[in-house]
Amino acid sequence: LDVVTLLQDMLNKVHSSLISDIFIHLFLNFRVWIYADFQVQKELLQFLVVKTREKPHQIKSLFGVQACLDVIRLYYHTNPTPAAGDDADRIPEIQLHSVTKEPIGKRPSFDEMRKLRALLLSLIQHYVEHTITIEETQALVGFLVATQV
């Protein structure tokens, strides 16, 4: 079984009061996922898309429009060299081991990144079609203007 499948199975076996915590600390912790293989990230995002369509209000309360936009900006950006002072909190292209300084993970390629961004944008599209608020619309328009996606 792959990682995402194992996590999905775990969701079916835990007490319902833990499901939000599992989503927040595991499924939605992109600092953990960004250096995983492309296929793993793709499966994770596809799982989120399915869950959003099944339970839109529950997932949106954990991972709404602004959170999706933040994840795109911080983790799935395609501009490797942001302007000075812009997005200083972005993560590096390669993750180095803290002691040996050997590479232990690399972000997806440009083409893979575009595919993953498309999955995140499909979440936002679902929200736009069903549950978007004025504040979220403003955040989305601001994001589109700033990034020219």
PDB file of C-alpha atoms in Angstrom:
ATOM      1  CA  LEU A   1       0.000   0.000   0.000  1.00  0.00           C
ATOM      2  CA  ASP A   2       1.165   3.518  -0.667  1.00  0.00           C
ATOM      3  CA  VAL A   3       1.359   6.344   1.857  1.00  0.00           C
ATOM      4  CA  VAL A   4      -1.860   8.088   0.878  1.00  0.00           C
ATOM      5  CA  THR A   5      -3.804   4.816   0.934  1.00  0.00           C
ATOM      6  CA  LEU A   6      -2.461   4.036   4.399  1.00  0.00           C
ATOM      7  CA  LEU A   7      -3.558   7.461   5.627  1.00  0.00           C
ATOM      8  CA  GLN A   8      -6.988   6.990   4.059  1.00  0.00           C
ATOM      9  CA  ASP A   9      -7.334   3.642   5.809  1.00  0.00           C
ATOM     10  CA  MET A  10      -6.347   5.268   9.080  1.00  0.00           C
ATOM     11  CA  LEU A  11      -9.180   7.790   8.668  1.00  0.00           C
ATOM     12  CA  ASN A  12     -11.650   4.916   8.616  1.00  0.00           C
ATOM     13  CA  LYS A  13     -10.273   3.453  11.840  1.00  0.00           C
ATOM     14  CA  VAL A  14      -9.922   6.440  14.152  1.00  0.00           C
ATOM     15  CA  HIS A  15     -12.489   8.090  16.360  1.00  0.00           C
ATOM     16  CA  SER A  16     -14.407  10.817  14.529  1.00  0.00           C
ATOM     17  CA  SER A  17     -13.110  13.474  16.934  1.00  0.00           C
ATOM     18  CA  LEU A  18      -9.575  12.916  15.556  1.00  0.00           C
ATOM     19  CA  ILE A  19     -10.404  13.309  11.875  1.00  0.00           C
ATOM     20  CA  SER A  20      -9.932  17.096  11.827  1.00  0.00           C
ATOM     21  CA  ASP A  21      -6.554  16.765  13.551  1.00  0.00           C
ATOM     22  CA  ILE A  22      -5.465  14.099  11.072  1.00  0.00           C
ATOM     23  CA  PHE A  23      -6.393  16.346   8.174  1.00  0.00           C
ATOM     24  CA  ILE A  24      -4.686  19.400   9.634  1.00  0.00           C
ATOM     25  CA  HIS A  25      -1.471  17.760  10.833  1.00  0.00           C
ATOM     26  CA  LEU A  26      -1.006  15.077   8.165  1.00  0.00           C
ATOM     27  CA  PHE A  27      -2.973  15.591   4.958  1.00  0.00           C
ATOM     28  CA  LEU A  28      -2.710  19.384   4.952  1.00  0.00           C
ATOM     29  CA  ASN A  29       0.881  19.680   6.169  1.00  0.00           C
ATOM     30  CA  PHE A  30       2.501  20.539   2.851  1.00  0.00           C
ATOM     31  CA  ARG A  31       5.860  21.139   4.518  1.00  0.00           C
ATOM     32  CA  VAL A  32       5.945  17.339   4.871  1.00  0.00           C
ATOM     33  CA  TRP A  33       4.599  16.505   1.403  1.00  0.00           C
ATOM     34  CA  ILE A  34       6.468  18.954  -0.842  1.00  0.00           C
ATOM     35  CA  TYR A  35       9.588  16.760  -1.013  1.00  0.00           C
ATOM     36  CA  ALA A  36       7.662  13.512  -1.584  1.00  0.00           C
ATOM     37  CA  ASP A  37       7.602  11.920  -5.028  1.00  0.00           C
ATOM     38  CA  PHE A  38       5.336  13.596  -7.556  1.00  0.00           C
ATOM     39  CA  GLN A  39       2.981  10.605  -7.661  1.00  0.00           C
ATOM     40  CA  VAL A  40       2.487  10.716  -3.873  1.00  0.00           C
ATOM     41  CA  GLN A  41       1.695  14.435  -3.967  1.00  0.00           C
ATOM     42  CA  LYS A  42      -0.659  13.920  -6.892  1.00  0.00           C
ATOM     43  CA  GLU A  43      -2.534  11.153  -5.043  1.00  0.00           C
ATOM     44  CA  LEU A  44      -2.769  13.303  -1.927  1.00  0.00           C
ATOM     45  CA  LEU A  45      -4.238  16.229  -3.840  1.00  0.00           C
ATOM     46  CA  GLN A  46      -6.613  13.960  -5.766  1.00  0.00           C
ATOM     47  CA  PHE A  47      -7.792  12.572  -2.426  1.00  0.00           C
ATOM     48  CA  LEU A  48      -8.422  16.133  -1.190  1.00  0.00           C
ATOM     49  CA  VAL A  49     -10.375  16.932  -4.357  1.00  0.00           C
ATOM     50  CA  VAL A  50     -12.576  13.860  -3.868  1.00  0.00           C
ATOM     51  CA  LYS A  51     -13.132  14.627  -0.174  1.00  0.00           C
ATOM     52  CA  THR A  52     -13.968  18.249  -1.013  1.00  0.00           C
ATOM     53  CA  ARG A  53     -16.638  17.104  -3.436  1.00  0.00           C
ATOM     54  CA  GLU A  54     -18.007  14.586  -0.901  1.00  0.00           C
ATOM     55  CA  LYS A  55     -17.964  16.903   2.128  1.00  0.00           C
ATOM     56  CA  PRO A  56     -17.392  20.453   0.874  1.00  0.00           C
ATOM     57  CA  HIS A  57     -18.242  22.327   4.065  1.00  0.00           C
ATOM     58  CA  GLN A  58     -16.226  20.034   6.320  1.00  0.00           C
ATOM     59  CA  ILE A  59     -13.092  20.208   4.161  1.00  0.00           C
ATOM     60  CA  LYS A  60     -13.499  23.917   3.465  1.00  0.00           C
ATOM     61  CA  SER A  61     -13.529  24.617   7.190  1.00  0.00           C
ATOM     62  CA  LEU A  62     -10.062  23.021   7.334  1.00  0.00           C
ATOM     63  CA  PHE A  63      -8.699  23.999   3.920  1.00  0.00           C
ATOM     64  CA  GLY A  64     -10.548  26.854   2.284  1.00  0.00           C
ATOM     65  CA  VAL A  65      -9.781  29.215  -0.570  1.00  0.00           C
ATOM     66  CA  GLN A  66      -7.191  31.271   1.304  1.00  0.00           C
ATOM     67  CA  ALA A  67      -5.392  28.152   2.545  1.00  0.00           C
ATOM     68  CA  CYS A  68      -5.257  26.775  -1.034  1.00  0.00           C
ATOM     69  CA  LEU A  69      -3.857  30.063  -2.290  1.00  0.00           C
ATOM     70  CA  ASP A  70      -1.262  30.110   0.494  1.00  0.00           C
ATOM     71  CA  VAL A  71      -0.167  26.549  -0.331  1.00  0.00           C
ATOM     72  CA  ILE A  72       0.218  27.458  -4.003  1.00  0.00           C
ATOM     73  CA  ARG A  73       2.231  30.551  -3.142  1.00  0.00           C
ATOM     74  CA  LEU A  74       4.479  28.871  -0.572  1.00  0.00           C
ATOM     75  CA  TYR A  75       4.945  25.348  -1.886  1.00  0.00           C
ATOM     76  CA  TYR A  76       3.811  25.091  -5.492  1.00  0.00           C
ATOM     77  CA  HIS A  77       5.231  28.306  -6.923  1.00  0.00           C
ATOM     78  CA  THR A  78       6.939  28.025 -10.276  1.00  0.00           C
ATOM     79  CA  ASN A  79       9.171  31.067  -9.952  1.00  0.00           C
ATOM     80  CA  PRO A  80      12.429  29.806  -8.414  1.00  0.00           C
ATOM     81  CA  THR A  81      13.780  33.285  -7.706  1.00  0.00           C
ATOM     82  CA  PRO A  82      11.160  35.574  -6.136  1.00  0.00           C
ATOM     83  CA  ALA A  83      11.734  39.316  -6.025  1.00  0.00           C
ATOM     84  CA  ALA A  84      13.670  40.646  -3.035  1.00  0.00           C
ATOM     85  CA  GLY A  85      11.481  40.594   0.064  1.00  0.00           C
ATOM     86  CA  ASP A  86       8.756  38.662  -1.765  1.00  0.00           C
ATOM     87  CA  ASP A  87       7.825  35.314  -0.275  1.00  0.00           C
ATOM     88  CA  ALA A  88      10.899  35.073   1.917  1.00  0.00           C
ATOM     89  CA  ASP A  89       9.150  32.190   3.677  1.00  0.00           C
ATOM     90  CA  ARG A  90       9.206  29.954   0.591  1.00  0.00           C
ATOM     91  CA  ILE A  91      10.866  26.625   1.048  1.00  0.00           C
ATOM     92  CA  PRO A  92      14.082  25.689  -0.771  1.00  0.00           C
ATOM     93  CA  GLU A  93      14.176  23.627  -3.969  1.00  0.00           C
ATOM     94  CA  ILE A  94      16.240  20.900  -2.303  1.00  0.00           C
ATOM     95  CA  GLN A  95      15.883  19.676   1.298  1.00  0.00           C
ATOM     96  CA  LEU A  96      19.242  18.997   2.937  1.00  0.00           C
ATOM     97  CA  HIS A  97      19.859  16.732   5.914  1.00  0.00           C
ATOM     98  CA  SER A  98      20.408  18.925   8.968  1.00  0.00           C
ATOM     99  CA  VAL A  99      23.652  17.180   9.970  1.00  0.00           C
ATOM    100  CA  THR A 100      25.242  15.727   6.839  1.00  0.00           C
ATOM    101  CA  LYS A 101      23.945  18.411   4.466  1.00  0.00           C
ATOM    102  CA  GLU A 102      23.244  15.664   1.922  1.00  0.00           C
ATOM    103  CA  PRO A 103      20.144  16.143  -0.280  1.00  0.00           C
ATOM    104  CA  ILE A 104      17.191  14.168   1.090  1.00  0.00           C
ATOM    105  CA  GLY A 105      14.371  15.609  -0.983  1.00  0.00           C
ATOM    106  CA  LYS A 106      13.676  17.730  -4.046  1.00  0.00           C
ATOM    107  CA  ARG A 107      10.600  19.682  -5.051  1.00  0.00           C
ATOM    108  CA  PRO A 108       8.721  18.506  -8.144  1.00  0.00           C
ATOM    109  CA  SER A 109       9.846  19.623 -11.598  1.00  0.00           C
ATOM    110  CA  PHE A 110       8.281  22.638 -13.296  1.00  0.00           C
ATOM    111  CA  ASP A 111       5.847  20.486 -15.300  1.00  0.00           C
ATOM    112  CA  GLU A 112       4.924  18.399 -12.253  1.00  0.00           C
ATOM    113  CA  MET A 113       4.425  21.578 -10.254  1.00  0.00           C
ATOM    114  CA  ARG A 114       1.969  22.865 -12.855  1.00  0.00           C
ATOM    115  CA  LYS A 115      -0.051  19.639 -12.630  1.00  0.00           C
ATOM    116  CA  LEU A 116      -0.161  19.835  -8.838  1.00  0.00           C
ATOM    117  CA  ARG A 117      -1.177  23.499  -8.952  1.00  0.00           C
ATOM    118  CA  ALA A 118      -3.995  22.526 -11.317  1.00  0.00           C
ATOM    119  CA  LEU A 119      -5.341  20.103  -8.702  1.00  0.00           C
ATOM    120  CA  LEU A 120      -5.237  22.815  -6.034  1.00  0.00           C
ATOM    121  CA  LEU A 121      -6.935  25.244  -8.400  1.00  0.00           C
ATOM    122  CA  SER A 122      -9.643  22.639  -9.049  1.00  0.00           C
ATOM    123  CA  LEU A 123     -10.404  22.733  -5.316  1.00  0.00           C
ATOM    124  CA  ILE A 124     -10.779  26.482  -5.536  1.00  0.00           C
ATOM    125  CA  GLN A 125     -12.944  26.092  -8.636  1.00  0.00           C
ATOM    126  CA  HIS A 126     -15.260  23.803  -6.685  1.00  0.00           C
ATOM    127  CA  TYR A 127     -15.515  26.383  -3.902  1.00  0.00           C
ATOM    128  CA  VAL A 128     -16.220  29.130  -6.456  1.00  0.00           C
ATOM    129  CA  GLU A 129     -19.013  27.085  -7.971  1.00  0.00           C
ATOM    130  CA  HIS A 130     -20.630  26.167  -4.643  1.00  0.00           C
ATOM    131  CA  THR A 131     -19.607  28.035  -1.491  1.00  0.00           C
ATOM    132  CA  ILE A 132     -17.390  31.068  -2.106  1.00  0.00           C
ATOM    133  CA  THR A 133     -17.719  34.156   0.082  1.00  0.00           C
ATOM    134  CA  ILE A 134     -16.993  37.787  -0.790  1.00  0.00           C
ATOM    135  CA  GLU A 135     -13.755  37.709   1.244  1.00  0.00           C
ATOM    136  CA  GLU A 136     -12.610  34.590  -0.580  1.00  0.00           C
ATOM    137  CA  THR A 137     -13.470  36.164  -3.924  1.00  0.00           C
ATOM    138  CA  GLN A 138     -11.356  39.189  -3.018  1.00  0.00           C
ATOM    139  CA  ALA A 139      -8.457  36.928  -1.974  1.00  0.00           C
ATOM    140  CA  LEU A 140      -8.732  34.970  -5.219  1.00  0.00           C
ATOM    141  CA  VAL A 141      -8.812  38.092  -7.400  1.00  0.00           C
ATOM    142  CA  GLY A 142      -5.831  39.526  -5.498  1.00  0.00           C
ATOM    143  CA  PHE A 143      -3.928  36.281  -5.974  1.00  0.00           C
ATOM    144  CA  LEU A 144      -4.688  36.150  -9.696  1.00  0.00           C
ATOM    145  CA  VAL A 145      -3.623  39.755 -10.194  1.00  0.00           C
ATOM    146  CA  ALA A 146      -0.419  39.290  -8.192  1.00  0.00           C
ATOM    147  CA  THR A 147       0.612  35.996  -9.796  1.00  0.00           C
ATOM    148  CA  GLN A 148      -0.958  36.280 -13.237  1.00  0.00           C
ATOM    149  CA  VAL A 149      -1.795  32.550 -13.128  1.00  0.00           C
TER     150      VAL A 149
END
